[in-house]
Structures are given as C-alpha cells and as structure tokens.
Coordinates of C-alpha atoms and ligand atoms in Angstrom, one line a residue:
X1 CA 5.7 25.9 15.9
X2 CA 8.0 24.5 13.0
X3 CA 7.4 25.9 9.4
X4 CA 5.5 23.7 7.2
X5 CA 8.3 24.4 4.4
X6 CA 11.5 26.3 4.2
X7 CA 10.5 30.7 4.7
X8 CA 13.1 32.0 2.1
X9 CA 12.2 34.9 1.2
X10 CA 9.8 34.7 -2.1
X11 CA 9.2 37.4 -4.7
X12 CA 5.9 37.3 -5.5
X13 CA 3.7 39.1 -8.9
X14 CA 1.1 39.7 -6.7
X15 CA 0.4 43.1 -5.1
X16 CA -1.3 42.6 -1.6
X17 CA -3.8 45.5 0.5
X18 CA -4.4 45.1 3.6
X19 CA -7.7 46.8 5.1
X20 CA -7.2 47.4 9.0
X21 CA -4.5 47.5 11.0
X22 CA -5.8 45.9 14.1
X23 CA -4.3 43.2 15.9
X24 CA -4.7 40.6 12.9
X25 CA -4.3 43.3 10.4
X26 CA -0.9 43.8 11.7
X27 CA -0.1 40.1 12.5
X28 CA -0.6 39.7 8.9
X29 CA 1.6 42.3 7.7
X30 CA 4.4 41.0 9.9
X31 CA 3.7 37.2 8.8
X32 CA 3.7 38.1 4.7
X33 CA 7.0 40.3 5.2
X34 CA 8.5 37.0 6.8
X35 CA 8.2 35.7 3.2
X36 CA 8.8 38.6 1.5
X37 CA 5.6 39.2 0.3
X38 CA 5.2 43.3 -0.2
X39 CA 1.8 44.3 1.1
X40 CA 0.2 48.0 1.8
X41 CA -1.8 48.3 4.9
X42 CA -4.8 50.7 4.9
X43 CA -6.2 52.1 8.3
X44 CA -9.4 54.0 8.9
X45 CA -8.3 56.1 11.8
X46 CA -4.9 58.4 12.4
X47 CA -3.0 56.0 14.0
X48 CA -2.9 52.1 15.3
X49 CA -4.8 52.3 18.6
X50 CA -5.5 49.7 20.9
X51 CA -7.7 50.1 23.9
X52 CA -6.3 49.5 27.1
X53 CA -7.8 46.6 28.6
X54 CA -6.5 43.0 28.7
X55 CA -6.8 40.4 25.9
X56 CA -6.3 36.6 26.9
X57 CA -4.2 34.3 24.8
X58 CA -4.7 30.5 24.6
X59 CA -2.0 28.0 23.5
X60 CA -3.5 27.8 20.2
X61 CA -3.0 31.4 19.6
X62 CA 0.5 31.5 21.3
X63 CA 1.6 28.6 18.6
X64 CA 0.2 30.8 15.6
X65 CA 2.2 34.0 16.9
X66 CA 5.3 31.6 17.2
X67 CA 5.1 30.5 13.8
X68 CA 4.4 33.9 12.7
X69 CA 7.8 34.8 14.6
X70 CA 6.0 37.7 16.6
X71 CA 6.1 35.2 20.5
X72 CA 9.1 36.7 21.8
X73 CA 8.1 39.8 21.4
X74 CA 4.8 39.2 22.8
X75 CA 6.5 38.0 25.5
X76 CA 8.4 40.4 26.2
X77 CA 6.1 43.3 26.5
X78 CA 3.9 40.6 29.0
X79 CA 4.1 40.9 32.8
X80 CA 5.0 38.4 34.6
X81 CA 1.3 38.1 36.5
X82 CA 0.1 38.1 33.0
X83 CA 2.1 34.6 32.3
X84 CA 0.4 33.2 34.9
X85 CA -1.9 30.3 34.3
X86 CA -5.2 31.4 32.9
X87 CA -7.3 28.4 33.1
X88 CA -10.3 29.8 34.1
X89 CA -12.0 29.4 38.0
X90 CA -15.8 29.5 37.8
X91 CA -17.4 30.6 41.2
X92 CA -21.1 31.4 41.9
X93 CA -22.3 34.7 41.4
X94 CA -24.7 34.3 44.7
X95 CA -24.7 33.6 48.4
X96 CA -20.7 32.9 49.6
X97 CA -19.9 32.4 45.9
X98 CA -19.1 28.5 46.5
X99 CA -16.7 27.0 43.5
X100 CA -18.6 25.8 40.8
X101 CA -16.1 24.2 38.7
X102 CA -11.6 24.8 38.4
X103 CA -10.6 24.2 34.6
X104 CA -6.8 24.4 36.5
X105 CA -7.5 21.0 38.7
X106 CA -10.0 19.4 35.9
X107 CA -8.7 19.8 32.7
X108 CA -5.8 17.5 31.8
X109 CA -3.6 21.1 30.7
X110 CA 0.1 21.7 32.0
X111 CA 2.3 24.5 32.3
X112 CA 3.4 23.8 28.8
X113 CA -0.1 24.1 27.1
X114 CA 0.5 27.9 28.0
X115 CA -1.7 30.3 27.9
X116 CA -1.2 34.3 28.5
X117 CA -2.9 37.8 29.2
X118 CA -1.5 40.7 27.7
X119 CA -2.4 44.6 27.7
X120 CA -3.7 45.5 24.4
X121 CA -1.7 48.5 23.7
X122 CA 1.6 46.1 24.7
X123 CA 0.3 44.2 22.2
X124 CA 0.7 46.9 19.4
X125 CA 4.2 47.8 21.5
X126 CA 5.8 44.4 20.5
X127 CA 4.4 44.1 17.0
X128 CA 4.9 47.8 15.3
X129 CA 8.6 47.7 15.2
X130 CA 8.1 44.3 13.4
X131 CA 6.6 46.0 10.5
X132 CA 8.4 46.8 7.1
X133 CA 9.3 49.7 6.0
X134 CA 6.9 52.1 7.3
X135 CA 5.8 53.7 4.0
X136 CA 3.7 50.5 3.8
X137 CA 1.3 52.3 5.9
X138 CA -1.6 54.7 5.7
X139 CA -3.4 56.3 7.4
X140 CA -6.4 58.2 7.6
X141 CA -8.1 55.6 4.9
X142 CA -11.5 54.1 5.1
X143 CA -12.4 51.6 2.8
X144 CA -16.0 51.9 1.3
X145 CA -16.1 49.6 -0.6
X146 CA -13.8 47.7 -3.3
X147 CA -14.5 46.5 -7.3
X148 CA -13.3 44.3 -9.1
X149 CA -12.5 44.5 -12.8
X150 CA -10.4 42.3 -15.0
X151 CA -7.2 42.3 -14.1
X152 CA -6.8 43.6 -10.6
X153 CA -9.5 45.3 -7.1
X154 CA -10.0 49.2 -6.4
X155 CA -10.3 50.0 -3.2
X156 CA -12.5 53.1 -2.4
X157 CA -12.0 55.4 0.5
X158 CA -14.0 57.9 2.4
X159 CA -11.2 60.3 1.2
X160 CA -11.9 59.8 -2.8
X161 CA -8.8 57.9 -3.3
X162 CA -8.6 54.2 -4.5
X163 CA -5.2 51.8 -4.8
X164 CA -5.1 48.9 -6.4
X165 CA -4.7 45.4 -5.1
X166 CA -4.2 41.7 -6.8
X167 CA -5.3 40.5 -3.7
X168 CA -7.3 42.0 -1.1
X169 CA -6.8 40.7 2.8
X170 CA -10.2 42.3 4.8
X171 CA -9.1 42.9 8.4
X172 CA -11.3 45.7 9.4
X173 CA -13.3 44.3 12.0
X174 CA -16.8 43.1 13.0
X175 CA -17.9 45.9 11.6
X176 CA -16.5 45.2 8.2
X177 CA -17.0 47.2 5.4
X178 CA -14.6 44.7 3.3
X179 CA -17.1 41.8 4.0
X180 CA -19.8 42.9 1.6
X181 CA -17.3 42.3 -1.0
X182 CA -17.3 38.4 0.2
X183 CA -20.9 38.1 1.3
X184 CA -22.5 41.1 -1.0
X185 CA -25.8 43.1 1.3
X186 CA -26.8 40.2 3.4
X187 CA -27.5 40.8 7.2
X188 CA -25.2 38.7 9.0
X189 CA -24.0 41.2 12.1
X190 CA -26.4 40.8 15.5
X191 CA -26.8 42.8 18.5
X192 CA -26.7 39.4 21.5
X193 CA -28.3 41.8 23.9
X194 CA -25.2 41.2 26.6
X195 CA -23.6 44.4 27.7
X196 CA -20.1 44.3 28.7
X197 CA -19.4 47.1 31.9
X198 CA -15.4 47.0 31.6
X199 CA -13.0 49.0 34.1
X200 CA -9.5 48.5 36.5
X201 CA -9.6 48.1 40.1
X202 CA -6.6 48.4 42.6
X203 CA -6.5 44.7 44.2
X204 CA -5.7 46.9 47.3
X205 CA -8.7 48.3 47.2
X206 CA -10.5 45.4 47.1
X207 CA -8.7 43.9 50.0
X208 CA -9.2 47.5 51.9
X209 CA -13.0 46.9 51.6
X210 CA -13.0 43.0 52.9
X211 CA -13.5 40.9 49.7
X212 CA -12.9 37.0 50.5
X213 CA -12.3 35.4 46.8
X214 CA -8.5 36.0 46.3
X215 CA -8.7 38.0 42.7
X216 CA -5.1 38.3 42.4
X217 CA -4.1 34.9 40.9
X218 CA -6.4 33.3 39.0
X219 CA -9.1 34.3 35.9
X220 CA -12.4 34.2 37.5
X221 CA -15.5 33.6 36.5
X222 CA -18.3 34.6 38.8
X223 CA -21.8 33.0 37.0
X224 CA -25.4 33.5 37.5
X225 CA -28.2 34.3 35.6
X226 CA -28.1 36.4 32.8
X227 CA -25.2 37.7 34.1
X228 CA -21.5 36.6 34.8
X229 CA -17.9 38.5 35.6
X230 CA -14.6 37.6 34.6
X231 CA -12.0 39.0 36.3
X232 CA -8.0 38.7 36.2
X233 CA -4.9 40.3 37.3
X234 CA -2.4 42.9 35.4
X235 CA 0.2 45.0 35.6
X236 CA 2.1 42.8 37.9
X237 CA -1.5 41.4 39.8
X238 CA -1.8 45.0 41.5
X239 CA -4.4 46.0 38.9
X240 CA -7.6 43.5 38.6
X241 CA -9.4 43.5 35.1
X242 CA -12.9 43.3 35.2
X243 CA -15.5 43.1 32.4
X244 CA -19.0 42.6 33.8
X245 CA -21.5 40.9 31.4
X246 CA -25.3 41.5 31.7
X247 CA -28.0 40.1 29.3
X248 CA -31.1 40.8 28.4
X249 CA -33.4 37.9 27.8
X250 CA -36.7 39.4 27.5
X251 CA -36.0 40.1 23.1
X252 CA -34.6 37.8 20.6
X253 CA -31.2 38.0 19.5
X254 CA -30.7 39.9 16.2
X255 CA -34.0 41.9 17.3
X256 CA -32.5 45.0 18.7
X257 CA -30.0 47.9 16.5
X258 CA -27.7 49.3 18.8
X259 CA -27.6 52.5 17.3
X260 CA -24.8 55.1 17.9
X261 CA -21.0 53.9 19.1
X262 CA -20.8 50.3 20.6
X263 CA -18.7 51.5 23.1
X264 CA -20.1 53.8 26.0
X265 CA -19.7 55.8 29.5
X266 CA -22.0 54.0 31.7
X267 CA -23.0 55.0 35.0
X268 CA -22.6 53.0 38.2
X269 CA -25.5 53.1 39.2
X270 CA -26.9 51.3 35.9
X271 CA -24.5 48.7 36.9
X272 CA -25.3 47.8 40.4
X273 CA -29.2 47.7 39.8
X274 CA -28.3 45.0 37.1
X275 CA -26.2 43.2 39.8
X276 CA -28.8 43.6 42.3
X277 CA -29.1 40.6 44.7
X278 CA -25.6 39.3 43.7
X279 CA -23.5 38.2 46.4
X280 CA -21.0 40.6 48.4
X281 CA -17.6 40.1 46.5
X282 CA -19.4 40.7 43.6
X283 CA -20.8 43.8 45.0
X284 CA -17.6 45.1 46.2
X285 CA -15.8 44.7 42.8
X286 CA -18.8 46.6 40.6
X287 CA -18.6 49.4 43.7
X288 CA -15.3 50.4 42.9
X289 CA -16.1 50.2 38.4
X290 CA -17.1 54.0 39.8
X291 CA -17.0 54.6 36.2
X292 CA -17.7 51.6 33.6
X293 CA -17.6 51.7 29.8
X294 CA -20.3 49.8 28.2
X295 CA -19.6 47.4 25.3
X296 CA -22.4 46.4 23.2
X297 CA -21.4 42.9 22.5
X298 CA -22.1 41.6 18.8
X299 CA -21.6 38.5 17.0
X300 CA -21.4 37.6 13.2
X301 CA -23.9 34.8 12.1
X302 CA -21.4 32.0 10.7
X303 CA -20.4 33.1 7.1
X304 CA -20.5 30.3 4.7
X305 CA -17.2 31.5 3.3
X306 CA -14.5 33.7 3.9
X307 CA -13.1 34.0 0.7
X308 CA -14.6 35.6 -3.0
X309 CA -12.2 35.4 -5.6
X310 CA -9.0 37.4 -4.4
X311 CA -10.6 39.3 -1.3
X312 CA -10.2 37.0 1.6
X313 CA -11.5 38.0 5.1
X314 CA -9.5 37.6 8.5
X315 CA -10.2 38.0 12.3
X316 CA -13.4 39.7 13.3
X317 CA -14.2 40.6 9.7
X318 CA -14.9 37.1 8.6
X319 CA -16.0 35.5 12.5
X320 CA -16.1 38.8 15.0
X321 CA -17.7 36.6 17.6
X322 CA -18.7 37.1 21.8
X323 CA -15.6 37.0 24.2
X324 CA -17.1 34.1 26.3
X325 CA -14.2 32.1 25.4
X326 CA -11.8 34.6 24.6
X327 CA -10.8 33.5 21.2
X328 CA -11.8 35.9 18.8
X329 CA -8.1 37.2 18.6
X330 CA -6.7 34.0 18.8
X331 CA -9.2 32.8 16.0
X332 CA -7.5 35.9 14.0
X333 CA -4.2 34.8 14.5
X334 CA -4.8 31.4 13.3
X335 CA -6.0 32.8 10.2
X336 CA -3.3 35.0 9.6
X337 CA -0.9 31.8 10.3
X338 CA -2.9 29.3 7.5
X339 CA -3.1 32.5 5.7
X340 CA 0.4 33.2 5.4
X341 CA 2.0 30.0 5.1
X342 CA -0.5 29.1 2.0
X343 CA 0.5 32.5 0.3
X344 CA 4.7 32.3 0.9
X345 CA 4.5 28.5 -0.6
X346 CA 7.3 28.7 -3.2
X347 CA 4.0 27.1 -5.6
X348 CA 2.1 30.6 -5.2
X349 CA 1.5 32.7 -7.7
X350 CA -0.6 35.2 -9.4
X351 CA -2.5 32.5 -11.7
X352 CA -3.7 30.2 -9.1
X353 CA -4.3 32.8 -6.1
X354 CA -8.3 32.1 -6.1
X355 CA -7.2 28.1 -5.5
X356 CA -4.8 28.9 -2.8
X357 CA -7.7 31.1 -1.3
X358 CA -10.1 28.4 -1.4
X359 CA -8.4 26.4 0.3
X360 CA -7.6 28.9 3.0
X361 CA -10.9 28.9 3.5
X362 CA -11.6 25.0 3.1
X363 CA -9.9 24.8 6.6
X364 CA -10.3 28.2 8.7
X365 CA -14.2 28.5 7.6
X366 CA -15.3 25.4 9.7
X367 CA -12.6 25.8 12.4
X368 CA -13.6 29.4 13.2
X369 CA -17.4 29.1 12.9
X370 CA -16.8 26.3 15.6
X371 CA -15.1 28.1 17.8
X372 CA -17.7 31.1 16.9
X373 CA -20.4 28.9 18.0
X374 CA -19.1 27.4 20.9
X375 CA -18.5 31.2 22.7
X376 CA -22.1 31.6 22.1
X377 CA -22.7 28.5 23.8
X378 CA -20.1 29.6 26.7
X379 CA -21.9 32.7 27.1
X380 CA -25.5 30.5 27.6
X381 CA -23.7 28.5 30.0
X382 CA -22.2 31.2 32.8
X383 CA -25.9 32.9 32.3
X384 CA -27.5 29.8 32.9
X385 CA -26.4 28.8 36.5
X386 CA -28.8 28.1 38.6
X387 CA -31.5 27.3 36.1
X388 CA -33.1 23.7 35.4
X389 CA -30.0 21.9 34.0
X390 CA -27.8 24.0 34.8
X391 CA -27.4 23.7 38.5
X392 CA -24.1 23.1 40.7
X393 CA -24.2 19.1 39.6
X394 CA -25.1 20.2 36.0
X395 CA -21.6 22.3 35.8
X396 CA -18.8 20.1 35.2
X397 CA -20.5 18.6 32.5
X398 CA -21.4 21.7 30.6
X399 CA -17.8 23.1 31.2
X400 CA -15.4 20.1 31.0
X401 CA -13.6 20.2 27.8
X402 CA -14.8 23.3 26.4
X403 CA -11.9 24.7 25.7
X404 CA -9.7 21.7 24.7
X405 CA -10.8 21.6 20.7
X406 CA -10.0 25.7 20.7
X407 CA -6.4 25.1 22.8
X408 CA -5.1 21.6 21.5
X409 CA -5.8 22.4 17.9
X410 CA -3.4 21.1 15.4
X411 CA -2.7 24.3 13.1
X412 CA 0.1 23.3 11.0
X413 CA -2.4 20.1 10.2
X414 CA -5.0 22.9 9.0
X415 CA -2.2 23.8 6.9
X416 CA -1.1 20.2 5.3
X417 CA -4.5 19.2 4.8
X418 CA -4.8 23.2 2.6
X419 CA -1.5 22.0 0.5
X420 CA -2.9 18.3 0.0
X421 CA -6.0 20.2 -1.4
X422 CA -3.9 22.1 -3.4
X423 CA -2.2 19.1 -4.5
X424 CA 1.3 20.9 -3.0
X425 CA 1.8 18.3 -0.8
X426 CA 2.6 14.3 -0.9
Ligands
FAD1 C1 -15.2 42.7 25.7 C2 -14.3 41.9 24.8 C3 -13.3 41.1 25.3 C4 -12.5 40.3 24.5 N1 -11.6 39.5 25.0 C5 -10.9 38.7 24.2 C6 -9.9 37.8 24.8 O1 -9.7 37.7 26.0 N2 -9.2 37.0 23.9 C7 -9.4 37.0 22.6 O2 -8.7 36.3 21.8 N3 -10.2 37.9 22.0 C8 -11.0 38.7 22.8 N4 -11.9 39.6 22.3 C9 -12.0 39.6 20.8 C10 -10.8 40.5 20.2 O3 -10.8 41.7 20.8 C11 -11.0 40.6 18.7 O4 -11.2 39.3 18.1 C12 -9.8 41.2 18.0 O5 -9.5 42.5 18.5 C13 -10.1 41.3 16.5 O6 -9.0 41.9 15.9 P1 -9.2 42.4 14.4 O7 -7.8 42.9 14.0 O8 -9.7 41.3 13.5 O9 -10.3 43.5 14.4 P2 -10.2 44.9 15.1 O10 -9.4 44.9 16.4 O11 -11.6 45.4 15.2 O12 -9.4 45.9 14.1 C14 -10.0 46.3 12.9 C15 -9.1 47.5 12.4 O13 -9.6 47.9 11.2 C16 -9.8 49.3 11.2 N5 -11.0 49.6 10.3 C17 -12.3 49.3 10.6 N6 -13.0 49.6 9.5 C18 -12.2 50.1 8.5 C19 -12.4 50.5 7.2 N7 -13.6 50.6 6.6 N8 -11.2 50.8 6.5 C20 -10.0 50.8 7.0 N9 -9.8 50.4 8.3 C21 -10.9 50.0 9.0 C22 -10.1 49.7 12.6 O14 -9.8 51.0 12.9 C23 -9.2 48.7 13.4 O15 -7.9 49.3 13.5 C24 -12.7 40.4 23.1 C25 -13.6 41.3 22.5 C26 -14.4 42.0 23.4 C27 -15.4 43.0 22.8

C-alpha cells in the first residue's frame, strides 16, 4: 500500500503513551516510530506474550501491515501452509458432512486478494525487533485509570506510579481499563454465551483414526446448530487448528457474568456431550482436543466513539468483537494504519491533536462497528444451519459476499476522506 504522503521522519511536540502491548499495541508503536513520532509503551504483565494458537489475516489487514512496513516480516515468520488460501469451506456439521457452500469457487477473490494464517507468538517474533529503542518499554504497568488536567493525561498504575502523556493511545484489550476514559462507567462489554474449546491435533492422527474431510488444505467450517468448528492447517499443514464453538441459546446475550478468567482447562468430556449427535469427522477431531481450553467469547456493544479529547482507543479496546469472521486483529491494524498516517501528517501538531482525533474516528468508528456487527451476524449464521431459513438452499445467500466489504476495503480512501475533513487535503 502506497503512503498517502511522503514518511520523513517528523519531530513532533507531542508526547505519546501507549497502554498495551498486544498485537495492535505493538503495531502502533512500530507505525509512529516510522514517522518519528517518540512514544512509551505501557504493559500490564512481565513480558509481550502471545498465546499459541493461530490468528487469520485477510487482505485488508495484510495491506494495513504493508503500509505500516511490518509485511515482510510477517511474512517471513509465516509457513508456507499458512500462505495458503484461506477462503473459508463451510461443510455440514451432521450426517456425511455434505458441502454447504466454497467462498474459494464463489467468491470472485484471486490469489492476489491474499489472505494468511500466522502463529501468534510468530507474530510477536517478526514485530519486536521492529520496535525503537527498547527503553520505550515497560513493564510490569497496569493502567487504572488516567486524568486529565490542563495541559497534559496521568496515567495511573496498579504499582502507584503515573507518566504523563499529550496523547494517550488505549490498546489494552476488550477488557479495557483505558476505555472508561472514552466512554466514562457505562456497560458496554457482554458475555455472547458461545464457548470457544481451542487445541492442536496431529493431521496424522486424524488420518490414523479414518476421518474423510481432507483438513490439511483448506479453513473449514463445519456448521450446525448452535454450534460450529473452524479448523485449518499450521506448522507446515502437519498440525490442524481447531477452535470449537458452542452456544448457549436458552439466556439472553449480555445476561450472564462470566466470572473468574475467560480463558479455561476444559474437560473432554464437557466437549463431546456438547457435540453429541454430530457427525463422525467431527467426532473424531473433538476425540483427539484430549485436553481443550475454553474461551469465553465476549463482544463490545458498538461504541459511539472511539476518541475523547486526546485518548483515542484502538483494536479490541474500542471494538473487541467475536472471531466469526476473523477480523478483530485485522480491524486493529486498520486502525493503527488511519491512526498513524493521520498523526505523522507533516500538518500535525500539538494544537489541533483533538481535530486530527476526530477525524480518526470519523472513519474507523463506522468501519469497525460494521465489521463488529457483521461477526455477530457470522456467528448466527454457522449456528443457524439447519433451522427455518437457514437450510442447505438458504446458504449461499446468507454467506455470499460476507466477507468482501471487510477484504476489498479501501484503507488509504479512509485516510483521504480523514485529511479532506481536516481540510489537509485538495
Ligand atoms: C478464539 C479467538 C479467535 C480469534 N481469531 C482471530 C482471527 O482469526 N483473526 C483476527 O483478525 N482476529 C481474531 N481474533 C481477535 C484477535 O485475537 C484480537 O482482535 C486481537 O488479539 C486484539 O489485539 P489487541 O492488541 O487490540 O488486544 P490484546 O491482544 O487483548 O492485547 C492487549 C494488551 O494489553 C495488555 N493490557 C490489558 N490491560 C492492561 C492495562 N490495564 N494496562 C496495561 N496493559 C494492559 C494485555 O496484557 C495485552 O498485552 C480472535 C479472538 C479469539 C478470542
């Protein structure tokens, strides 16, 4: 993806924090040092940590890590299985798990409109020597909360200490503690009542024990009701990813506080009788998850902004949302890429900061919420098969498309139409 405007290096009077140093906590630090822009990145726990399971990557986010100069690394810590194309197969849950619909052979995508898998902790391998000078980093520092007087934020930590920050950049999660400073006390995080069982199998084993559905191309989607698996390859297609999704209907969303850690040793046994009645490929794959975690899976309710003066929120923080379209990352990088580009434009500057932030939000706000809203609607859709409207016919039209507006979205547009509102651009 071309730059917008020239990236010379820019020396800003504004002092940046970032809080969180996930995957769009880092992104971010990468894509401001690009421009020069000196920031401070604050992390809860000891160290960056990613857990190891897979994260897919749609074109969409691919361009945003391009611009961001972070692809090639990316790339490079990828396997080769993990290149492969990851337009999605659905296949029935049930009976001899008949094809439901192929995104590969429906969709009008190519090779080009790329799309990848990577391992999360290769993630954090291709990105950390990326970052500036390490003493940008700390550790060990929980934000509690931030406040704001005249001339700059505090930012609190569990430890007693505070820094101080022109502008604050809120990475830390769905589980934000830097949203409140954006959206004050109200209650916009939900319990969906899905579980997420998550573990590797050995494609070997799978073949040992007479599975039909080859698992060791494609990203599957086996869908049902109230229930649906995606599975894919890694580590060279020897190693099959699965994350098993169960629902429970019978309670509103919203209605139920998951209580304790969202992530959780599960036993097998809770995870076949959940399955029960599936069909036998199905059965075979949760037979060897001999030991699951369970993820509770929660979604924001669409925030109405993501900025408040000079704290603006990114990735799960301002729209953690389900992974039935696997976007939320990619959503994060997209933010970091608007985000960046609006704050390295030679224009930007301590006085109008708030204005560049507001239109930063103008176009990630509504571009994130959709895709926010259309994983929930994925998620309805895989756990609907089989019901009224939703039977084999039903399919193609429910799936078709759904995941052209997130893939074939023009970013650096986003970021023209942000510069025309800031009357940067002719
Ligand atoms: C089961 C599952 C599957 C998924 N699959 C995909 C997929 O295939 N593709 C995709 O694009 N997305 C996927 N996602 C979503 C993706 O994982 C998230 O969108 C992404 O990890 C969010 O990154 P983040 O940096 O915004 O937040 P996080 O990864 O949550 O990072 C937040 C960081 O902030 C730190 N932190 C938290 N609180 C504080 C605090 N108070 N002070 C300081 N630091 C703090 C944390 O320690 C952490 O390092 C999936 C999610 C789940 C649950």
């Amino acid at each position: 993806m071309a730059s917008v405007y020239t990236t010379e290096k820019s020396n800003k009077d504004f002092r940046v924090a970032i809080v969180g140093g996930g995957m769009t906590g880092l992104a971010c630090a990468v894509g401001l040092a690009r421009f020069g822009i000196h920031c401070d990145i604050f992390e809860a726990a000891p160290k960056f940590d990613e857990v190891g399971a897979g994260v897919g990557l749609g074109p969409n986010a691919l361009r945003a890590l391009e611009g961001l100069g972070l692809l090639d690394a990316v790339l490079a810590n990828t396997d080769e299985a993990q290149k492969a194309a990851r337009r999605m197969l659905y296949i029935s849950g049930i009976g001899d798990h008949e094809q439901v619909y192929d995104y590969e052979t429906c969709s009008t995508f190519t090779d080009a409109d790329r799309g990848i898998g990577i391992f999360r902790p290769a993630f954090l391998s291709a990105v950390l020597p990326l970052l500036p000078d390490p003493k940008v980093t700390h550790f060990n520092k929980r934000c509690t909360s931030i406040s704001a007087s005249s001339a700059a934020y505090s930012i609190h930590f569990a430890d007693g200490s505070t820094h101080e920050a022109d502008l604050v950049i809120g990475a830390d999660g769905i589980r934000s503690t830097t949203r409140a400073a954006v959206v004050g006390d109200k209650k916009v995080l939900k319990f969906t009542n899905t579980s997420a069982y998550r573990g590797l199998v050995p494609l070997q084993t799978l073949i040992d024990e007479g599975i039909k559905t080859d698992m060791s191309k494609r990203v599957l989607n086996f869908v049902g009701i109230d229930k649906h698996i995606i599975s894919f390859p890694i580590r060279s297609g020897q190693i099959i990813n699965v994350v098993a999704f169960a629902t429970d209907n019978s309670v509103p969303v919203g209605s139920v506080e998951v209580n304790g850690p969202w992530v959780q040793p599960a036993s097998q046994q809770e995870l076949l009788d959940r399955y029960e009645g599936w069909g036998p490929d199905v059965m075979i794959i949760l037979k060897q998850l001999k030991t699951p975690n369970k993820w509770y899976i929660h979604t924001l309710a669409p925030l109405e902004t993501f900025v408040k003066g000079k704290v603006a929120l990114i990735g799960d923080a301002a729209h953690g949302m389900v992974p039935h379209l696997g976007s939320g990352a990619g959503q994060g990088f997209e933010d970091v890429y608007v985000l960046c580009q609006l704050l390295g434009h030679p224009a930007t500057n301590i006085s109008n900061l708030e204005d560049v932030l507001k239109a930063y939000d103008a176009v990630r706000q509504p571009r994130a919420n959709m895709v926010l809203s259309e994983s929930l609607r994925s998620g309805v859709i895989c756990e609907s098969f089989g019901l009224p409207g939703y039977g084999m016919d039903d399919m193609e039209g429910h799936l078709a498309n759904i995941w052209d507006p997130i893939w074939r979205h023009d970013l650096d547009g986003d970021v023209l139409s942000a510069l025309v509102r800031l009357g940067w651009s002719s």
